[in-house]
Short mmCIF file of C-alpha atoms and ligand atoms in Angstrom, two decimals:
data_model
loop_
_atom_site.label_atom_id
_atom_site.label_comp_id
_atom_site.label_asym_id
_atom_site.label_seq_id
_atom_site.Cartn_x
_atom_site.Cartn_y
_atom_site.Cartn_z
CA MET A 1 -20.60 10.13 18.47
CA ASN A 2 -21.05 9.08 14.86
CA PRO A 3 -24.61 7.98 14.13
CA PHE A 4 -25.09 4.49 12.72
CA THR A 5 -27.97 2.16 11.99
CA TYR A 6 -28.16 -1.46 13.11
CA HIS A 7 -29.66 -4.62 11.67
CA THR A 8 -29.64 -8.11 13.19
CA ALA A 9 -29.28 -10.76 10.50
CA ALA A 10 -31.01 -14.11 11.02
CA ALA A 11 -29.47 -15.91 8.03
CA VAL A 12 -26.09 -15.92 6.26
CA ASP A 13 -27.60 -14.79 2.91
CA GLU A 14 -29.38 -11.97 4.66
CA ALA A 15 -26.17 -10.77 6.34
CA VAL A 16 -24.29 -10.83 3.02
CA ARG A 17 -27.12 -9.00 1.21
CA GLU A 18 -27.37 -6.42 3.96
CA LYS A 19 -23.66 -5.65 3.71
CA ALA A 20 -23.73 -5.41 -0.08
CA GLY A 21 -26.66 -3.01 0.18
CA HIS A 22 -25.03 -0.52 2.57
CA ALA A 23 -21.78 1.20 1.57
CA GLY A 24 -19.26 1.14 4.43
CA ALA A 25 -21.32 -1.30 6.52
CA GLN A 26 -19.51 -3.62 8.92
CA PHE A 27 -20.40 -6.89 10.60
CA ILE A 28 -20.37 -6.97 14.38
CA ALA A 29 -19.99 -10.24 16.29
CA GLY A 30 -18.78 -10.04 19.94
CA GLY A 31 -18.02 -6.35 19.43
CA THR A 32 -14.86 -6.47 21.56
CA ASN A 33 -12.68 -4.92 18.86
CA ILE A 34 -14.99 -3.04 16.53
CA ILE A 35 -16.67 -1.06 19.31
CA ASP A 36 -13.25 0.11 20.56
CA LEU A 37 -12.32 1.13 17.02
CA MET A 38 -15.56 3.10 16.70
CA LYS A 39 -15.03 4.81 20.06
CA GLU A 40 -11.54 5.89 18.97
CA ASN A 41 -12.85 7.11 15.60
CA VAL A 42 -10.57 4.68 13.77
CA GLU A 43 -13.57 3.11 12.07
CA ARG A 44 -16.87 4.92 11.44
CA PRO A 45 -19.30 2.44 9.90
CA PRO A 46 -22.65 4.04 9.08
CA HIS A 47 -24.40 0.66 9.41
CA LEU A 48 -23.71 -2.39 11.59
CA ILE A 49 -24.95 -5.91 10.86
CA GLY A 50 -25.26 -8.04 13.99
CA LEU A 51 -24.19 -11.67 13.55
CA GLY A 52 -25.37 -12.96 16.94
CA LYS A 53 -28.49 -14.67 15.58
CA LEU A 54 -26.81 -16.50 12.70
CA PRO A 55 -26.82 -20.31 12.93
CA LEU A 56 -23.01 -20.40 13.01
CA SER A 57 -22.25 -21.00 16.67
CA ASP A 58 -21.88 -24.80 16.60
CA ILE A 59 -18.74 -26.90 16.74
CA THR A 60 -19.31 -30.07 14.75
CA ASP A 61 -17.44 -33.04 13.28
CA ALA A 62 -16.43 -32.54 9.66
CA PRO A 63 -16.86 -35.34 7.07
CA ASP A 64 -13.05 -35.59 6.55
CA GLY A 65 -12.50 -36.43 10.22
CA GLY A 66 -11.69 -32.85 11.19
CA LEU A 67 -13.70 -30.37 13.23
CA ARG A 68 -15.74 -27.38 12.04
CA LEU A 69 -15.60 -24.32 14.30
CA GLY A 70 -18.58 -22.04 13.67
CA ALA A 71 -17.66 -18.41 13.05
CA THR A 72 -19.89 -17.10 15.82
CA ALA A 73 -18.94 -19.72 18.43
CA THR A 74 -17.29 -17.80 21.24
CA ASN A 75 -13.60 -18.16 21.99
CA ALA A 76 -14.55 -19.53 25.43
CA ASP A 77 -16.93 -22.18 24.05
CA THR A 78 -14.30 -23.17 21.50
CA ALA A 79 -11.39 -23.41 23.93
CA TRP A 80 -13.39 -25.46 26.44
CA HIS A 81 -15.18 -27.68 23.91
CA PRO A 82 -14.40 -31.33 24.78
CA GLU A 83 -13.42 -32.21 21.19
CA VAL A 84 -11.12 -29.19 20.91
CA GLN A 85 -9.53 -30.02 24.26
CA LYS A 86 -9.08 -33.67 23.33
CA ARG A 87 -8.04 -33.39 19.67
CA TYR A 88 -6.63 -29.86 19.32
CA PRO A 89 -5.26 -28.92 22.77
CA LEU A 90 -2.76 -26.58 21.07
CA LEU A 91 -5.66 -24.46 19.85
CA SER A 92 -7.29 -24.52 23.26
CA GLN A 93 -4.05 -23.33 24.86
CA ALA A 94 -3.59 -20.56 22.30
CA ILE A 95 -7.12 -19.21 22.81
CA LEU A 96 -6.84 -19.33 26.59
CA ALA A 97 -3.57 -17.40 26.45
CA GLY A 98 -5.48 -14.46 24.96
CA ALA A 99 -7.40 -11.58 26.52
CA SER A 100 -9.41 -12.36 29.69
CA PRO A 101 -12.28 -14.76 30.56
CA GLN A 102 -14.83 -11.95 30.16
CA LEU A 103 -13.51 -11.03 26.71
CA ARG A 104 -13.31 -14.66 25.59
CA ASN A 105 -16.97 -15.08 26.59
CA MET A 106 -17.90 -12.35 24.09
CA ALA A 107 -15.24 -12.72 21.37
CA THR A 108 -16.08 -15.01 18.45
CA ASN A 109 -13.89 -17.13 16.21
CA GLY A 110 -14.61 -15.05 13.09
CA GLY A 111 -14.06 -11.77 14.93
CA ASN A 112 -10.83 -13.04 16.43
CA LEU A 113 -9.34 -13.67 12.98
CA LEU A 114 -10.30 -10.15 11.90
CA GLN A 115 -9.20 -8.19 14.97
CA ARG A 116 -6.97 -5.32 14.00
CA THR A 117 -3.40 -4.49 14.98
CA ARG A 118 -2.59 -3.06 18.41
CA CYS A 119 -0.04 -0.59 16.97
CA TYR A 120 -0.45 2.47 19.23
CA TYR A 121 -0.39 4.85 16.27
CA PHE A 122 -3.14 2.99 14.43
CA TYR A 123 -5.46 3.85 17.35
CA ASP A 124 -4.25 7.47 17.61
CA VAL A 125 -5.99 9.37 14.81
CA ALA A 126 -3.74 12.40 15.39
CA THR A 127 -0.73 10.50 13.99
CA PRO A 128 0.14 9.33 10.45
CA CYS A 129 -0.64 5.68 9.76
CA ASN A 130 -0.66 4.01 6.35
CA LYS A 131 -2.94 1.26 7.64
CA ARG A 132 -5.60 3.68 8.86
CA GLN A 133 -5.10 6.28 6.15
CA PRO A 134 -3.18 5.00 3.10
CA GLY A 135 -0.37 7.32 2.01
CA SER A 136 -0.20 9.27 5.28
CA GLY A 137 3.06 7.69 6.51
CA CYS A 138 4.03 5.39 9.37
CA ALA A 139 4.56 6.98 12.78
CA ALA A 140 5.94 3.72 14.20
CA LEU A 141 9.00 3.59 11.92
CA GLY A 142 10.69 6.49 13.69
CA GLY A 143 8.59 6.29 16.85
CA TYR A 144 8.16 3.98 19.81
CA ASN A 145 8.11 0.59 18.10
CA ARG A 146 8.61 -1.86 20.97
CA VAL A 147 5.63 -4.08 20.11
CA HIS A 148 6.20 -4.02 16.38
CA GLY A 149 7.30 -6.58 13.80
CA ILE A 150 10.70 -8.08 12.98
CA LEU A 151 9.71 -10.37 10.10
CA GLY A 152 8.03 -9.54 6.80
CA THR A 153 7.77 -5.83 7.57
CA SER A 154 7.75 -3.16 4.85
CA GLU A 155 8.78 0.47 4.53
CA GLN A 156 5.09 1.32 4.82
CA CYS A 157 4.07 -0.65 7.92
CA ILE A 158 5.78 -2.64 10.68
CA ALA A 159 2.64 -3.55 12.63
CA THR A 160 2.03 -6.98 14.13
CA TYR A 161 -1.13 -9.01 14.05
CA PRO A 162 -2.32 -9.59 17.62
CA SER A 163 -4.38 -12.81 17.71
CA ASP A 164 -3.18 -15.77 19.80
CA MET A 165 -5.85 -18.09 18.44
CA ALA A 166 -4.63 -17.48 14.89
CA VAL A 167 -1.07 -18.53 15.75
CA GLY A 168 -2.37 -21.87 17.05
CA LEU A 169 -4.48 -22.17 13.90
CA ALA A 170 -1.50 -21.40 11.66
CA ALA A 171 0.26 -24.47 13.08
CA LEU A 172 -2.83 -26.63 12.51
CA ALA A 173 -3.39 -25.39 8.92
CA PRO A 174 -7.19 -25.22 8.72
CA THR A 175 -9.28 -23.67 5.94
CA VAL A 176 -11.51 -20.64 6.39
CA GLN A 177 -14.96 -20.96 4.84
CA VAL A 178 -16.50 -17.73 3.62
CA GLN A 179 -19.71 -16.63 1.92
CA GLY A 180 -19.94 -13.47 -0.15
CA PRO A 181 -21.95 -11.77 -2.86
CA ARG A 182 -20.30 -14.10 -5.41
CA GLY A 183 -20.96 -17.29 -3.43
CA ALA A 184 -19.01 -19.50 -1.07
CA ARG A 185 -15.30 -20.23 -1.13
CA SER A 186 -12.62 -21.82 0.99
CA ILE A 187 -9.33 -20.07 1.89
CA PRO A 188 -6.30 -22.05 3.15
CA PHE A 189 -5.25 -20.47 6.43
CA ARG A 190 -1.76 -19.61 5.17
CA ASP A 191 -3.36 -17.40 2.49
CA PHE A 192 -5.91 -15.74 4.74
CA HIS A 193 -3.81 -12.94 6.31
CA ARG A 194 -1.44 -10.65 4.37
CA LEU A 195 1.98 -9.07 4.78
CA PRO A 196 1.90 -5.26 4.64
CA GLY A 197 3.95 -4.63 1.46
CA THR A 198 2.61 -1.51 -0.23
CA THR A 199 -0.98 -2.17 0.85
CA PRO A 200 -0.89 -2.18 4.67
CA HIS A 201 -4.53 -1.08 4.86
CA LEU A 202 -5.43 -4.65 3.82
CA ASP A 203 -5.09 -7.11 6.71
CA ASN A 204 -6.38 -10.19 4.87
CA ASN A 205 -7.52 -11.60 1.54
CA LEU A 206 -11.27 -11.47 2.14
CA GLN A 207 -13.08 -9.91 -0.78
CA SER A 208 -15.57 -7.12 -0.36
CA GLY A 209 -18.67 -8.20 1.56
CA GLU A 210 -17.45 -11.69 2.48
CA LEU A 211 -18.58 -13.24 5.75
CA ILE A 212 -16.58 -15.94 7.56
CA THR A 213 -18.89 -18.89 8.21
CA SER A 214 -16.50 -21.40 9.78
CA ILE A 215 -12.93 -22.47 10.38
CA ASP A 216 -12.41 -26.12 9.37
CA LEU A 217 -9.68 -27.98 11.24
CA PRO A 218 -8.02 -30.95 9.50
CA PRO A 219 -7.95 -34.34 11.27
CA GLN A 220 -4.29 -34.03 12.44
CA GLY A 221 -4.42 -32.19 15.76
CA PHE A 222 -0.90 -32.85 17.18
CA ASN A 223 -2.46 -33.74 20.52
CA GLN A 224 0.51 -35.74 21.80
CA HIS A 225 3.27 -33.16 21.44
CA PHE A 226 2.27 -29.52 21.35
CA THR A 227 2.68 -26.20 23.08
CA TYR A 228 1.66 -22.57 22.86
CA LEU A 229 4.30 -20.42 24.52
CA LYS A 230 3.37 -16.76 24.96
CA LEU A 231 5.93 -14.22 26.17
CA ARG A 232 4.57 -10.88 27.30
CA ASP A 233 4.98 -8.11 29.85
CA ARG A 234 2.50 -9.51 32.38
CA THR A 235 0.86 -12.89 32.81
CA SER A 236 -2.66 -12.02 31.76
CA TYR A 237 -4.51 -9.44 29.74
CA ALA A 238 -1.51 -8.58 27.58
CA PHE A 239 -0.70 -9.18 23.94
CA ALA A 240 2.28 -11.31 22.94
CA LEU A 241 5.69 -9.80 22.42
CA VAL A 242 6.59 -13.16 20.91
CA SER A 243 4.56 -16.35 20.91
CA VAL A 244 5.28 -19.78 19.48
CA ALA A 245 2.89 -22.57 18.52
CA VAL A 246 4.41 -26.00 18.05
CA GLY A 247 2.91 -29.33 17.00
CA LEU A 248 5.14 -32.38 16.67
CA GLU A 249 4.73 -36.00 15.72
CA LEU A 250 7.55 -38.08 17.22
CA GLU A 251 8.67 -41.64 16.59
CA GLY A 252 10.95 -42.39 19.49
CA ASN A 253 13.20 -39.36 19.51
CA VAL A 254 12.86 -38.67 15.79
CA ILE A 255 10.64 -35.86 14.52
CA ARG A 256 8.28 -37.29 11.90
CA GLU A 257 6.14 -34.17 11.40
CA ALA A 258 6.58 -30.61 12.67
CA ARG A 259 4.56 -27.42 12.71
CA LEU A 260 5.99 -24.12 13.88
CA ALA A 261 4.26 -20.73 13.89
CA LEU A 262 5.07 -17.44 15.62
CA GLY A 263 2.94 -14.55 16.84
CA GLY A 264 3.84 -10.99 17.82
CA VAL A 265 6.54 -10.76 15.16
CA ALA A 266 4.77 -10.05 11.87
CA HIS A 267 1.69 -8.65 10.14
CA LYS A 268 0.28 -12.21 10.01
CA PRO A 269 0.78 -15.44 11.96
CA TRP A 270 4.32 -16.40 10.91
CA ARG A 271 4.43 -20.06 9.94
CA ASP A 272 7.84 -21.07 8.60
CA GLU A 273 7.50 -24.19 6.49
CA SER A 274 11.22 -24.28 5.59
CA ALA A 275 12.07 -24.40 9.31
CA GLU A 276 9.59 -27.30 9.61
CA ASP A 277 11.52 -29.05 6.80
CA LEU A 278 14.71 -28.67 8.87
CA LEU A 279 13.04 -30.40 11.82
CA ARG A 280 11.49 -33.33 9.92
CA GLY A 281 13.55 -36.53 10.16
CA GLU A 282 15.93 -35.08 12.74
CA PRO A 283 16.43 -36.11 16.37
CA ALA A 284 14.46 -33.99 18.83
CA THR A 285 17.50 -32.44 20.47
CA GLU A 286 18.48 -28.94 21.49
CA ALA A 287 20.96 -28.76 18.61
CA THR A 288 18.15 -29.46 16.09
CA PHE A 289 15.88 -26.92 17.77
CA ARG A 290 18.59 -24.26 17.71
CA ARG A 291 19.18 -24.78 13.98
CA ALA A 292 15.48 -24.37 13.27
CA ALA A 293 15.23 -21.29 15.50
CA GLN A 294 18.20 -19.63 13.79
CA HIS A 295 16.61 -20.38 10.43
CA VAL A 296 13.31 -18.73 11.41
CA VAL A 297 15.00 -15.42 12.31
CA ARG A 298 17.44 -15.47 9.36
CA ASP A 299 15.87 -12.39 7.75
CA ALA A 300 14.64 -10.71 10.93
CA ARG A 301 15.09 -6.96 11.15
CA GLY A 302 14.84 -5.03 14.42
CA TYR A 303 13.89 -1.37 14.80
CA GLU A 304 15.00 1.10 17.48
CA HIS A 305 12.98 -0.34 20.36
CA ASN A 306 12.23 -3.93 19.37
CA SER A 307 15.55 -5.53 18.40
CA PHE A 308 15.33 -7.61 21.59
CA LYS A 309 12.57 -9.60 19.87
CA ILE A 310 15.06 -11.32 17.55
CA GLU A 311 16.88 -13.06 20.39
CA GLN A 312 13.61 -13.47 22.28
CA ALA A 313 12.07 -15.26 19.29
CA ARG A 314 15.11 -17.51 18.86
CA ARG A 315 15.05 -18.56 22.52
CA ALA A 316 11.27 -18.93 22.59
CA ILE A 317 11.35 -21.31 19.61
CA VAL A 318 13.94 -23.55 21.26
CA ARG A 319 12.00 -23.54 24.51
CA ALA A 320 8.68 -24.26 22.82
CA LEU A 321 10.11 -27.16 20.81
CA LYS A 322 11.58 -28.58 24.01
CA GLN A 323 8.30 -28.18 25.87
CA ALA A 324 6.36 -29.87 23.08
CA THR A 325 8.82 -32.77 22.91
CA GLU A 326 8.87 -33.41 26.65
CA MET A 327 5.31 -32.18 27.32
CA THR A 328 6.66 -30.45 30.40
CA GLN A 329 4.18 -27.57 30.50
CA PRO A 330 0.87 -27.89 32.31
CA LEU A 331 -2.19 -27.41 30.07
CA ASN A 332 -3.10 -23.75 29.74
CA ALA A 333 0.20 -22.61 31.24
CA ASN A 334 0.84 -19.04 30.22
CA VAL A 335 4.46 -18.26 30.67
CA PHE A 336 5.74 -14.95 31.94
CA LEU A 337 9.06 -13.69 30.72
CA ASN A 338 10.03 -10.06 30.94
CA SER A 339 11.34 -8.98 27.58
CA ASN A 340 14.53 -7.74 29.19
CA THR A 341 15.50 -11.17 30.53
C1 FAD B 401 -8.40 -5.43 26.51
C2 FAD B 401 -8.28 -6.47 25.45
C3 FAD B 401 -7.28 -7.43 25.52
C4 FAD B 401 -7.17 -8.40 24.53
N1 FAD B 401 -6.17 -9.32 24.59
C5 FAD B 401 -6.04 -10.24 23.60
C6 FAD B 401 -4.97 -11.19 23.60
O1 FAD B 401 -4.15 -11.22 24.50
N2 FAD B 401 -4.91 -12.07 22.57
C7 FAD B 401 -5.82 -12.08 21.55
O2 FAD B 401 -5.71 -12.90 20.65
N3 FAD B 401 -6.81 -11.18 21.52
C8 FAD B 401 -6.93 -10.28 22.51
N4 FAD B 401 -7.94 -9.35 22.46
C9 FAD B 401 -8.73 -9.24 21.24
C10 FAD B 401 -9.97 -10.08 21.23
O3 FAD B 401 -9.60 -11.44 21.17
C11 FAD B 401 -10.73 -9.66 19.98
O4 FAD B 401 -11.22 -8.36 20.19
C12 FAD B 401 -11.87 -10.61 19.64
O5 FAD B 401 -11.39 -11.88 19.35
C13 FAD B 401 -12.68 -10.08 18.47
O6 FAD B 401 -13.82 -10.90 18.30
P1 FAD B 401 -15.26 -10.24 18.27
O7 FAD B 401 -16.22 -11.33 17.97
O8 FAD B 401 -15.52 -9.44 19.50
O9 FAD B 401 -15.09 -9.30 17.01
P2 FAD B 401 -15.83 -7.92 16.65
O10 FAD B 401 -15.24 -6.82 17.44
O11 FAD B 401 -17.31 -8.10 16.66
O12 FAD B 401 -15.38 -7.80 15.13
C14 FAD B 401 -14.03 -7.64 14.76
C15 FAD B 401 -13.97 -7.50 13.24
O13 FAD B 401 -14.32 -8.71 12.62
C16 FAD B 401 -15.42 -8.53 11.73
N5 FAD B 401 -16.19 -9.75 11.82
C17 FAD B 401 -16.62 -10.36 12.97
N6 FAD B 401 -17.15 -11.56 12.67
C18 FAD B 401 -17.07 -11.72 11.33
C19 FAD B 401 -17.43 -12.76 10.42
N7 FAD B 401 -18.00 -13.90 10.84
N8 FAD B 401 -17.18 -12.58 9.11
C20 FAD B 401 -16.61 -11.44 8.65
N9 FAD B 401 -16.27 -10.41 9.46
C21 FAD B 401 -16.48 -10.56 10.79
C22 FAD B 401 -16.10 -7.27 12.18
O14 FAD B 401 -16.75 -6.61 11.11
C23 FAD B 401 -14.93 -6.45 12.69
O15 FAD B 401 -14.29 -5.81 11.61
C24 FAD B 401 -8.10 -8.40 23.45
C25 FAD B 401 -9.13 -7.44 23.39
C26 FAD B 401 -9.22 -6.49 24.37
C27 FAD B 401 -10.33 -5.47 24.28
S1 SF4 B 402 3.15 0.28 11.88
FE1 SF4 B 402 1.42 0.12 10.47
S2 SF4 B 402 -0.32 0.38 11.82
FE2 SF4 B 402 1.46 1.21 12.92
S3 SF4 B 402 1.62 3.39 12.37
FE3 SF4 B 402 2.84 2.29 10.91
S4 SF4 B 402 1.42 1.98 9.21
FE4 SF4 B 402 0.17 2.41 10.99
#
């Protein structure tokens, strides 16, 4: 047991000050990830700053017609919020595809974005891991890499980012509002998470001491044609092998606007804007979907145990685009597909 001190912050400024004043301090929201990391000795913060009393748990209309999701609103309250269900059902589906009801009751929106990879070696402090200990090596490259990435990987890290919520968000393109020692700023969602490159220890582009205050959704919610398709080893309580978030705007059978993002394949939610370009203006047919799917995996690279994900991703994209076009899936359907099928 590593000793640590604890402080509950009642205001955003106080939380930011408290973090700046304690080297190595960490925020704790629902605690569903950070406590596990502390138990496994992956993270050893000497000081924790509780966010549970901050006034950031509301979900409110934004002046631009969008919706502001407070950073400490729980995943459950967000997924079941009437405005989220009505205007952003894709996000609701993505959140409800993750974890379990008990975890979603604790997990917060800010914490969800900052949850860390589920790479087995990252959690095993007896193995080399460049993300946990820069320069130590990557045990997954020559190890058991079934759950690892196929897109945007590097020679230093092939981990995937595990959040379902974030894949739904990537398709909706919100902004993340943060407050830090140097003031407030707004980060477009596409720039929030990072690829591993030569700095796999950095998961995102937050600067030191910054606190997420909200996630601001734009007005366009794609609530007529959408889906979140999650493929995994069992139907609940499992992370995605591959997931696909789709939002479409259709005029007759023609695609006017398209959003396409993947989870389980990369170090960040993988939104492919050039594949979206291929969909725009085209008929919503299987041939169009196949072209877009092939385009998304054009640079995919499989490793010893995860090459199946390339074909799995291609098929999942086609299926998700079809589901979103026809709206054939029931709300909150979480689809089981064994990775070997
Ligand atoms: C068994 C299990 C199964 C799971 N399955 C899934 C799944 O299928 N899909 C899925 O998406 N997730 C899954 N999860 C992960 C779960 O969704 C995350 O653990 C949760 O969302 C984290 O939120 P939290 O509030 O508990 O974060 P915490 O654990 O409190 O914090 C996580 C990190 O975020 C930081 N942080 C928290 N809030 C803020 C803030 N406002 N600003 C800045 N930093 C902050 C903390 O310092 C910490 O580093 C699973 C978790 C478990 C334990
Ligand atoms: S894939 Fe990344 S997280 Fe996993 S062992 Fe390699 S460096 Fe660590």
